[in-house]
Amino acid sequence: MDSCNDLEVLREIEENVDKFINSLPCQSKMPMPEIKVEAKNPQYAKLLQNAFSGSEDSELAAILQYLYHHETIENKTIANALLCISMIEMHHYDILSELISLLGENPFLYNSNKYFYSTGTIGYIDDPFAYLKEASNDKNDDKTSNEKTRIKLEKDILSEVNAINAYNFIQKNIKDKYINKIIEKIIEDEKSHIRIFNALIQKYC
């Protein structure tokens, strides 16, 4: 009986995850193309690796950075927007992972030179080692500071700009029509994130 219930849950997950992702408002209106490639190509996989998990402006870094900012910004509107955007970045991460696999490589969490990803590259803005300093008693004030919030959102904008530049480079160097259509969609999503971040700064900071 439990086995039947579990199978039903699995069917519901499969049916509803894509609907949920598509329903999120923090992305472009452009639909995501079918995830496919023309042929296996290790060089193309290598190009995608940095955007996937290999740099401070990768999809993995964006997910972690936006979740950290979500947790440390007190303004609920900003925090929820960051959570929403992080989910879209998770979708991008999942898509790049699938593309790398289709191109014939494993989606390991390293860059094109095979250096594994480090969370030390995340744009925390807060000092991770403030607890070691004598003047750390007022660190909670930073959490509610409009100035600190603005700086975090500006860092998020810079991360999106750098990601777009990286994707533009990838598009110029990949001659796979399916991948380039997917990259075009991801770029449009990143542009929408910049607009959201700018709107948040204008209204709340």
XYZ file of C-alpha atoms in Angstrom, residues 61-158:
98
model
C 27.714 30.459 -6.863
C 24.563 32.437 -7.680
C 22.362 29.880 -5.905
C 24.470 29.967 -2.745
C 24.999 33.736 -2.780
C 21.318 34.545 -3.250
C 20.285 32.066 -0.562
C 22.775 33.642 1.845
C 21.482 37.131 1.032
C 17.920 35.811 1.406
C 18.733 34.647 4.930
C 20.603 37.794 6.001
C 18.379 40.570 4.607
C 15.526 41.397 6.967
C 13.258 43.069 4.389
C 10.827 40.264 3.492
C 10.078 41.537 -0.012
C 13.773 41.572 -0.908
C 14.418 38.248 0.847
C 11.568 36.527 -0.979
C 12.662 37.964 -4.336
C 16.129 36.530 -3.723
C 14.635 33.145 -2.865
C 12.597 33.192 -6.067
C 15.613 34.146 -8.183
C 17.731 31.460 -6.526
C 15.161 28.880 -7.673
C 15.536 30.038 -11.270
C 19.312 29.761 -10.888
C 18.754 26.203 -9.589
C 16.821 25.519 -12.788
C 19.725 26.905 -14.851
C 22.129 24.761 -12.813
C 20.030 21.660 -13.499
C 19.881 22.445 -17.227
C 23.644 22.987 -17.515
C 24.202 19.751 -15.621
C 22.026 17.928 -18.138
C 23.776 19.576 -21.099
C 27.225 18.647 -19.784
C 26.042 15.043 -19.421
C 24.551 15.024 -22.934
C 27.853 16.365 -24.265
C 29.564 13.308 -22.813
C 31.072 14.557 -19.560
C 30.149 14.295 -15.870
C 28.837 17.470 -14.174
C 31.485 17.573 -11.467
C 31.595 20.706 -9.311
C 34.840 22.090 -10.677
C 35.981 24.570 -13.311
C 37.386 23.883 -16.765
C 40.838 23.401 -15.189
C 39.360 20.849 -12.749
C 39.757 22.956 -9.620
C 36.846 22.140 -7.331
C 34.414 24.881 -6.388
C 35.037 26.781 -3.145
C 32.308 28.586 -1.220
C 34.921 31.155 -0.224
C 34.249 32.870 -3.552
C 30.635 33.732 -2.644
C 29.864 37.465 -2.385
C 28.830 37.341 1.253
C 29.487 41.090 1.826
C 29.267 40.317 5.566
C 32.531 39.360 7.235
C 32.510 35.578 7.839
C 35.133 36.050 10.548
C 33.490 38.921 12.443
C 33.029 36.645 15.457
C 36.803 36.618 15.897
C 36.987 40.376 16.227
C 36.402 42.475 19.323
C 33.990 44.787 17.521
C 31.626 41.995 16.512
C 28.974 42.857 19.132
C 27.086 45.134 16.726
C 27.182 42.751 13.765
C 23.407 42.257 14.000
C 22.988 45.934 13.075
C 24.508 45.143 9.687
C 21.711 42.665 9.016
C 19.045 45.375 9.023
C 21.168 48.109 7.450
C 19.783 49.598 4.227
C 23.343 50.341 3.192
C 24.446 46.719 3.639
C 21.329 45.538 1.797
C 22.083 47.876 -1.107
C 25.674 46.639 -1.296
C 24.476 43.022 -1.382
C 22.010 43.757 -4.176
C 24.691 45.635 -6.119
C 26.943 42.597 -5.764
C 24.100 40.434 -7.052
C 23.719 42.733 -10.075
C 27.458 42.507 -10.771
